[in-house]
Amino acid sequence: MADTMPTQEAVRAWTRMARAQQRTLERIEGALKRAELPPLAWYDVLLELSREGAADGIRPFELERALLLPQYGLSRLIDRIARSGLIERRPCAEDGRGHLIAITGDGRELLGRMWPVYGGALAATVDARLTRAEAASLARLLDKLLADEASPLDRPA
Amino acid sequence: MADTMPTQEAVRAWTRMARAQQRTLERIEGALKRAELPPLAWYDVLLELSREGAADGIRPFELERALLLPQYGLSRLIDRIARSGLIERRPCAEDGRGHLIAITGDGRELLGRMWPVYGGALAATVDARLTRAEAASLARLLDKLLADEASPLDRPA
DNA sequence: AAAGATTGATCAGTCAATCTTG
DNA sequence: CAAGATTGACTGATCAATCTTT
């Protein structure tokens, strides 16, 4: 399968990316925890549900794609958030298999309280170390890395 | 606590980094799993133990620092790897509280079989999308992001 | 049969408490 | 008591199997 070994540059980029992501995530989760707020995954769900056009709710499989979560992980995540009253499940008219997930008033309110903490952690981590031009450059390189051309690994063995 | 909000560039860099790390990790873990090899965390431990100077074993707390793992997570990870016979615990002469962890012959052998798969996934993911110069540039920016100046978040509330 | 979604069983991660030695 | 390390209890992730509707 793997007939080519990575360049030294690719290895260094990967190890740094893994570290930087881990550290940044720890800072964000730490800040949320200190503020007694839910974890980042809840923010991502609430944000997606608060977008224009999601007022009537969206289907779990749409969330699944937006957040790149496996379906079984999502079922239980939705359960937990719904039990807290931040989102609600509604029956779906067009497709009896699934339902619609919609954000509640409490959900919108919490989203508003989470952003200052989340954003503050990001500013203290990223903006404190990179200029705007550097951050833009970083984002551009990561976008290239995210281009979803099929890679050799995608071929079935 | 968070008195400054992040720039748009910082937010974009962070969201891309989270996605890129997730996707790259999934590819690596997927490749290892298809090859019926242990997860990446085992590789990291084995690699650390295979370095020059670790022939007699190293202390768990050293591993903890090298891999940025919490102590309780490490205890159980070591348990699992040791149960597979890839590493072994030895009593520590100088300090009766802890022991030394050393890689076994089987461990070295497995490490050698994991690298082609790990490296192949990296090449197929990173080198397939970035030039060497771009990967070097990415690594440099991430190094800046990893600079461990104290950030405002580190101050106690 | 395939798509959307959930559930049961199992495994790994987390937090606090604990134990031992320095 | 600090530091090094482990354990118990709980929460969260994962995989395969299942159920329903299209």
CSV table of C-alpha atoms (C1' of nucleotides) in Angstrom, one decimal:
chain,number,residue,atom,x,y,z
A,1,MET,CA,0.0,0.0,0.0
A,2,ALA,CA,2.5,2.6,1.2
A,3,ASP,CA,5.1,2.6,-1.5
A,4,THR,CA,6.6,6.1,-0.7
A,5,MET,CA,8.0,7.4,2.6
A,6,PRO,CA,7.3,10.9,3.7
A,7,THR,CA,9.8,13.8,3.3
A,8,GLN,CA,11.4,15.1,6.5
A,9,GLU,CA,9.4,18.3,6.0
A,10,ALA,CA,6.1,16.4,6.0
A,11,VAL,CA,7.0,14.5,9.2
A,12,ARG,CA,7.9,17.8,10.9
A,13,ALA,CA,4.8,19.5,9.7
A,14,TRP,CA,2.7,16.6,11.0
A,15,THR,CA,4.3,16.3,14.4
A,16,ARG,CA,4.0,20.1,15.0
A,17,MET,CA,0.4,20.1,13.9
A,18,ALA,CA,-0.5,17.3,16.3
A,19,ARG,CA,1.2,19.2,19.2
A,20,ALA,CA,-0.2,22.6,18.3
A,21,GLN,CA,-3.7,21.2,17.9
A,22,GLN,CA,-3.5,19.4,21.2
A,23,ARG,CA,-2.2,22.4,23.1
A,24,THR,CA,-4.7,24.8,21.6
A,25,LEU,CA,-7.6,22.4,22.3
A,26,GLU,CA,-6.4,21.9,25.9
A,27,ARG,CA,-6.4,25.7,26.4
A,28,ILE,CA,-9.9,26.1,25.0
A,29,GLU,CA,-11.4,23.2,26.9
A,30,GLY,CA,-9.6,24.3,30.0
A,31,ALA,CA,-11.0,27.8,29.7
A,32,LEU,CA,-14.5,26.5,29.2
A,33,LYS,CA,-14.2,24.2,32.2
A,34,ARG,CA,-13.0,27.0,34.4
A,35,ALA,CA,-16.0,29.0,33.3
A,36,GLU,CA,-18.2,26.0,34.1
A,37,LEU,CA,-19.4,25.8,30.5
A,38,PRO,CA,-19.9,22.6,28.4
A,39,PRO,CA,-17.2,21.2,26.2
A,40,LEU,CA,-16.3,22.5,22.7
A,41,ALA,CA,-18.3,19.7,21.0
A,42,TRP,CA,-21.5,21.2,22.4
A,43,TYR,CA,-20.6,24.6,21.0
A,44,ASP,CA,-20.0,23.2,17.6
A,45,VAL,CA,-23.5,21.5,17.6
A,46,LEU,CA,-25.2,24.6,18.9
A,47,LEU,CA,-23.5,26.9,16.4
A,48,GLU,CA,-24.5,24.7,13.5
A,49,LEU,CA,-28.1,24.7,14.7
A,50,SER,CA,-28.1,28.5,15.1
A,51,ARG,CA,-27.3,29.2,11.5
A,52,GLU,CA,-29.7,30.8,9.2
A,53,GLY,CA,-32.1,28.2,7.7
A,54,ALA,CA,-31.9,25.9,10.6
A,55,ALA,CA,-34.7,27.5,12.5
A,56,ASP,CA,-37.0,24.5,11.9
A,57,GLY,CA,-34.2,22.2,12.8
A,58,ILE,CA,-31.8,20.0,10.8
A,59,ARG,CA,-31.4,16.3,10.4
A,60,PRO,CA,-28.8,14.4,12.4
A,61,PHE,CA,-27.1,13.2,9.3
A,62,GLU,CA,-26.6,16.8,8.2
A,63,LEU,CA,-24.9,17.6,11.5
A,64,GLU,CA,-22.9,14.4,11.1
A,65,ARG,CA,-21.5,15.8,7.8
A,66,ALA,CA,-21.0,19.3,9.1
A,67,LEU,CA,-19.1,18.2,12.2
A,68,LEU,CA,-17.4,15.1,10.8
A,69,LEU,CA,-18.7,12.9,13.5
A,70,PRO,CA,-19.5,9.2,13.3
A,71,GLN,CA,-23.2,8.5,13.5
A,72,TYR,CA,-23.1,6.6,16.7
A,73,GLY,CA,-21.1,9.3,18.4
A,74,LEU,CA,-23.7,11.9,17.3
A,75,SER,CA,-26.7,10.0,18.7
A,76,ARG,CA,-25.3,10.1,22.2
A,77,LEU,CA,-24.0,13.6,21.9
A,78,ILE,CA,-27.5,14.8,20.9
A,79,ASP,CA,-29.0,12.8,23.8
A,80,ARG,CA,-26.8,14.6,26.3
A,81,ILE,CA,-27.4,18.1,24.9
A,82,ALA,CA,-31.1,17.5,24.6
A,83,ARG,CA,-31.2,16.3,28.2
A,84,SER,CA,-29.8,19.7,29.2
A,85,GLY,CA,-32.6,21.4,27.4
A,86,LEU,CA,-30.4,23.2,24.9
A,87,ILE,CA,-31.8,21.5,21.8
A,88,GLU,CA,-34.9,19.6,21.1
A,89,ARG,CA,-35.9,16.7,18.8
A,90,ARG,CA,-39.0,17.1,16.6
A,91,PRO,CA,-40.7,14.6,14.4
A,92,CYS,CA,-39.8,14.9,10.7
A,93,ALA,CA,-42.7,15.3,8.3
A,94,GLU,CA,-41.0,14.3,5.1
A,95,ASP,CA,-39.0,11.3,6.3
A,96,GLY,CA,-40.4,9.1,9.1
A,97,ARG,CA,-37.0,7.5,9.7
A,98,GLY,CA,-35.4,10.5,11.3
A,99,HIS,CA,-36.3,13.7,13.1
A,100,LEU,CA,-35.3,17.3,13.2
A,101,ILE,CA,-32.9,18.8,15.8
A,102,ALA,CA,-33.5,22.4,16.7
A,103,ILE,CA,-31.8,24.8,19.1
A,104,THR,CA,-33.9,26.2,22.0
A,105,GLY,CA,-33.8,29.6,23.6
A,106,ASP,CA,-31.6,28.3,26.4
A,107,GLY,CA,-29.3,26.9,23.7
A,108,ARG,CA,-29.0,30.3,22.0
A,109,GLU,CA,-28.3,31.9,25.3
A,110,LEU,CA,-25.6,29.4,26.2
A,111,LEU,CA,-24.0,29.8,22.8
A,112,GLY,CA,-23.7,33.5,23.5
A,113,ARG,CA,-22.0,32.9,26.8
A,114,MET,CA,-19.6,30.3,25.4
A,115,TRP,CA,-18.2,32.5,22.6
A,116,PRO,CA,-16.4,35.0,24.8
A,117,VAL,CA,-14.6,32.2,26.6
A,118,TYR,CA,-13.8,30.2,23.5
A,119,GLY,CA,-12.8,33.3,21.5
A,120,GLY,CA,-10.7,34.6,24.4
A,121,ALA,CA,-8.8,31.4,24.6
A,122,LEU,CA,-8.2,31.5,20.8
A,123,ALA,CA,-7.0,35.1,21.0
A,124,ALA,CA,-4.7,34.3,23.9
A,125,THR,CA,-3.3,31.3,22.1
A,126,VAL,CA,-3.1,32.2,18.4
A,127,ASP,CA,-3.1,35.9,18.2
A,128,ALA,CA,-0.6,36.1,21.0
A,129,ARG,CA,1.9,34.1,18.9
A,130,LEU,CA,1.2,34.8,15.2
A,131,THR,CA,0.6,38.0,13.3
A,132,ARG,CA,-2.6,38.3,11.3
A,133,ALA,CA,-0.5,37.7,8.1
A,134,GLU,CA,1.1,34.6,9.6
A,135,ALA,CA,-2.3,33.2,10.8
A,136,ALA,CA,-3.7,33.8,7.3
A,137,SER,CA,-0.7,32.0,5.8
A,138,LEU,CA,-1.2,29.1,8.2
A,139,ALA,CA,-4.9,28.9,7.3
A,140,ARG,CA,-4.0,28.8,3.6
A,141,LEU,CA,-1.5,26.0,3.9
A,142,LEU,CA,-3.9,24.0,6.0
A,143,ASP,CA,-6.6,24.5,3.4
A,144,LYS,CA,-4.3,23.0,0.8
A,145,LEU,CA,-3.7,20.1,3.2
A,146,LEU,CA,-7.4,19.6,3.5
A,147,ALA,CA,-8.0,19.5,-0.3
A,148,ASP,CA,-9.9,16.2,-0.7
A,149,GLU,CA,-8.3,14.8,-3.7
A,150,ALA,CA,-8.4,11.0,-3.4
A,151,SER,CA,-5.1,9.9,-1.9
A,152,PRO,CA,-3.5,6.5,-2.6
A,153,LEU,CA,-4.7,5.4,0.8
A,154,ASP,CA,-8.3,5.7,-0.3
A,155,ARG,CA,-8.0,2.8,-2.6
A,156,PRO,CA,-9.3,-0.4,-1.2
A,157,ALA,CA,-6.4,-2.8,-0.5
B,1,MET,CA,-10.4,36.7,31.8
B,2,ALA,CA,-10.8,37.0,28.0
B,3,ASP,CA,-10.6,40.6,27.3
B,4,THR,CA,-9.7,40.4,23.6
B,5,MET,CA,-11.5,38.6,20.8
B,6,PRO,CA,-9.6,36.7,18.2
B,7,THR,CA,-9.0,38.0,14.7
B,8,GLN,CA,-10.8,36.4,11.8
B,9,GLU,CA,-7.4,35.0,10.7
B,10,ALA,CA,-6.8,33.3,14.0
B,11,VAL,CA,-10.3,31.7,14.0
B,12,ARG,CA,-9.7,30.4,10.4
B,13,ALA,CA,-6.3,29.1,11.3
B,14,TRP,CA,-7.7,27.2,14.3
B,15,THR,CA,-10.7,25.7,12.6
B,16,ARG,CA,-8.5,24.5,9.7
B,17,MET,CA,-5.9,23.1,12.0
B,18,ALA,CA,-8.5,21.2,14.0
B,19,ARG,CA,-9.9,19.7,10.7
B,20,ALA,CA,-6.5,18.9,9.2
B,21,GLN,CA,-5.3,17.2,12.3
B,22,GLN,CA,-8.4,15.2,12.6
B,23,ARG,CA,-8.3,14.0,9.0
B,24,THR,CA,-4.6,13.2,9.0
B,25,LEU,CA,-4.9,11.3,12.3
B,26,GLU,CA,-7.9,9.4,10.9
B,27,ARG,CA,-5.9,8.4,7.9
B,28,ILE,CA,-2.9,7.2,10.0
B,29,GLU,CA,-5.1,5.3,12.5
B,30,GLY,CA,-7.1,3.8,9.6
B,31,ALA,CA,-3.9,2.6,7.8
B,32,LEU,CA,-2.6,1.1,11.1
B,33,LYS,CA,-5.9,-0.6,11.7
B,34,ARG,CA,-6.1,-2.1,8.2
B,35,ALA,CA,-2.6,-3.4,8.7
B,36,GLU,CA,-3.7,-4.9,12.0
B,37,LEU,CA,-1.2,-2.9,13.9
B,38,PRO,CA,-1.6,-1.1,17.3
B,39,PRO,CA,-2.7,2.6,17.5
B,40,LEU,CA,-0.4,5.6,17.0
B,41,ALA,CA,-0.1,6.1,20.8
B,42,TRP,CA,1.8,2.8,21.1
B,43,TYR,CA,4.2,3.9,18.3
B,44,ASP,CA,5.0,7.1,20.2
B,45,VAL,CA,5.8,5.2,23.4
B,46,LEU,CA,7.9,2.6,21.6
B,47,LEU,CA,9.8,5.2,19.6
B,48,GLU,CA,10.6,7.1,22.8
B,49,LEU,CA,11.9,4.0,24.4
B,50,SER,CA,14.0,3.0,21.4
B,51,ARG,CA,16.1,6.2,21.5
B,52,GLU,CA,19.7,6.2,22.4
B,53,GLY,CA,20.2,6.3,26.1
B,54,ALA,CA,17.0,4.5,26.9
B,55,ALA,CA,18.4,1.1,26.7
B,56,ASP,CA,18.2,0.5,30.4
B,57,GLY,CA,14.7,2.0,30.4
B,58,ILE,CA,13.3,5.4,31.3
B,59,ARG,CA,10.9,6.5,34.1
B,60,PRO,CA,7.2,6.9,33.4
B,61,PHE,CA,7.3,10.6,34.4
B,62,GLU,CA,9.9,11.2,31.6
B,63,LEU,CA,7.6,9.5,29.1
B,64,GLU,CA,4.8,11.7,30.5
B,65,ARG,CA,6.7,14.8,29.6
B,66,ALA,CA,7.9,13.6,26.3
B,67,LEU,CA,4.5,12.6,25.1
B,68,LEU,CA,2.4,15.2,26.9
B,69,LEU,CA,0.2,12.6,28.6
B,70,PRO,CA,-1.5,12.9,32.0
B,71,GLN,CA,0.0,10.5,34.5
B,72,TYR,CA,-3.1,8.4,35.0
B,73,GLY,CA,-3.5,8.0,31.2
B,74,LEU,CA,0.1,6.8,31.0
B,75,SER,CA,-0.3,4.2,33.7
B,76,ARG,CA,-3.0,2.4,31.8
B,77,LEU,CA,-1.3,2.8,28.4
B,78,ILE,CA,1.8,1.2,29.8
B,79,ASP,CA,-0.2,-1.6,31.3
B,80,ARG,CA,-1.7,-2.4,27.9
B,81,ILE,CA,1.5,-2.3,26.0
B,82,ALA,CA,3.3,-4.3,28.7
B,83,ARG,CA,0.6,-7.0,28.6
B,84,SER,CA,1.4,-7.3,24.9
B,85,GLY,CA,5.0,-8.0,25.7
B,86,LEU,CA,6.4,-5.0,23.8
B,87,ILE,CA,7.8,-3.2,26.8
B,88,GLU,CA,8.7,-4.4,30.3
B,89,ARG,CA,8.8,-2.8,33.8
B,90,ARG,CA,11.9,-3.1,35.8
B,91,PRO,CA,12.6,-2.1,39.4
B,92,CYS,CA,14.4,1.2,39.7
B,93,ALA,CA,17.6,1.2,41.8
B,94,GLU,CA,17.9,4.9,42.6
B,95,ASP,CA,14.2,5.6,43.4
B,96,GLY,CA,12.0,3.0,45.0
B,97,ARG,CA,8.9,4.9,44.1
B,98,GLY,CA,9.0,4.2,40.5
B,99,HIS,CA,10.4,1.7,38.0
B,100,LEU,CA,12.0,1.8,34.6
B,101,ILE,CA,10.2,1.0,31.4
B,102,ALA,CA,12.2,-0.6,28.7
B,103,ILE,CA,11.4,-1.7,25.1
B,104,THR,CA,11.7,-5.5,24.4
B,105,GLY,CA,12.9,-7.2,21.2
B,106,ASP,CA,9.3,-7.7,20.2
B,107,GLY,CA,8.8,-4.0,20.7
B,108,ARG,CA,11.6,-3.0,18.4
B,109,GLU,CA,10.4,-5.5,15.8
B,110,LEU,CA,6.9,-4.0,15.9
B,111,LEU,CA,8.2,-0.5,15.8
B,112,GLY,CA,10.0,-1.4,12.6
B,113,ARG,CA,6.8,-2.8,11.1
B,114,MET,CA,4.7,0.2,12.1
B,115,TRP,CA,6.8,2.9,10.5
B,116,PRO,CA,6.3,1.9,6.8
B,117,VAL,CA,2.5,2.1,7.4
B,118,TYR,CA,2.6,5.3,9.5
B,119,GLY,CA,5.1,6.9,7.1
B,120,GLY,CA,3.1,5.8,4.1
B,121,ALA,CA,0.0,7.4,5.4
B,122,LEU,CA,1.9,10.6,6.0
B,123,ALA,CA,3.3,10.7,2.6
B,124,ALA,CA,-0.1,10.0,1.0
B,125,THR,CA,-1.7,12.7,3.1
B,126,VAL,CA,0.9,15.5,3.5
B,127,ASP,CA,3.4,15.1,0.6
B,128,ALA,CA,0.5,14.5,-1.8
B,129,ARG,CA,-0.9,17.9,-1.1
B,130,LEU,CA,2.0,20.1,-0.1
B,131,THR,CA,5.4,20.8,-1.7
B,132,ARG,CA,8.4,20.3,0.6
B,133,ALA,CA,8.8,24.1,0.8
B,134,GLU,CA,5.1,24.4,1.8
B,135,ALA,CA,5.5,21.7,4.4
B,136,ALA,CA,8.5,23.4,5.8
B,137,SER,CA,6.7,26.7,5.9
B,138,LEU,CA,3.8,25.0,7.7
B,139,ALA,CA,6.1,23.5,10.3
B,140,ARG,CA,7.7,26.9,10.9
B,141,LEU,CA,4.4,28.6,11.5
B,142,LEU,CA,3.3,25.8,13.9
B,143,ASP,CA,6.6,26.1,15.7
B,144,LYS,CA,5.8,29.8,16.4
B,145,LEU,CA,2.3,28.8,17.6
B,146,LEU,CA,4.0,26.3,19.9
B,147,ALA,CA,6.3,28.9,21.5
B,148,ASP,CA,5.5,28.6,25.2
B,149,GLU,CA,5.5,32.1,26.3
B,150,ALA,CA,2.9,32.4,29.1
B,151,SER,CA,-0.4,33.5,27.7
B,152,PRO,CA,-2.9,35.6,29.5
B,153,LEU,CA,-4.9,32.4,30.1
B,154,ASP,CA,-2.2,31.0,32.2
B,155,ARG,CA,-2.8,33.6,34.9
B,156,PRO,CA,-4.9,32.3,37.7
B,157,ALA,CA,-8.4,33.9,37.7
C,1,DA,C1',-31.5,-3.7,-0.1
C,2,DA,C1',-29.8,0.9,1.3
C,3,DA,C1',-30.2,5.1,4.2
C,4,DG,C1',-31.1,7.2,8.7
C,5,DA,C1',-30.7,6.5,13.3
C,6,DT,C1',-30.2,4.0,17.8
C,7,DT,C1',-28.6,0.5,21.2
C,8,DG,C1',-25.6,-3.0,23.8
C,9,DA,C1',-21.3,-4.4,24.9
C,10,DT,C1',-16.8,-3.2,25.4
C,11,DC,C1',-12.8,-0.3,25.6
C,12,DA,C1',-10.3,3.9,26.6
C,13,DG,C1',-10.1,8.5,28.9
C,14,DT,C1',-10.9,11.3,33.1
C,15,DC,C1',-11.1,12.9,37.9
C,16,DA,C1',-10.4,12.3,42.6
C,17,DA,C1',-8.6,9.5,46.0
C,18,DT,C1',-4.9,6.6,47.5
C,19,DC,C1',-0.4,4.5,48.3
C,20,DT,C1',4.6,4.7,48.8
C,21,DT,C1',9.0,6.7,49.0
C,22,DG,C1',12.0,10.9,49.1
D,1,DC,C1',4.3,17.1,53.0
D,2,DA,C1',6.1,16.8,47.6
D,3,DA,C1',6.7,13.7,43.9
D,4,DG,C1',6.0,9.4,41.4
D,5,DA,C1',2.7,6.3,40.3
D,6,DT,C1',-1.5,3.5,40.6
D,7,DT,C1',-6.5,2.5,41.3
D,8,DG,C1',-11.9,2.9,41.5
D,9,DA,C1',-15.7,5.0,39.8
D,10,DC,C1',-17.6,7.3,36.2
D,11,DT,C1',-18.0,9.3,31.7
D,12,DG,C1',-17.2,9.2,26.9
D,13,DA,C1',-15.8,6.8,22.5
D,14,DT,C1',-16.0,2.8,19.5
D,15,DC,C1',-17.7,-1.3,16.9
D,16,DA,C1',-21.0,-4.3,15.5
D,17,DA,C1',-25.7,-5.4,15.5
D,18,DT,C1',-30.3,-3.8,15.1
D,19,DC,C1',-34.6,-1.4,13.9
D,20,DT,C1',-37.4,1.5,10.8
D,21,DT,C1',-38.5,3.7,6.6
D,22,DT,C1',-37.5,4.6,1.8
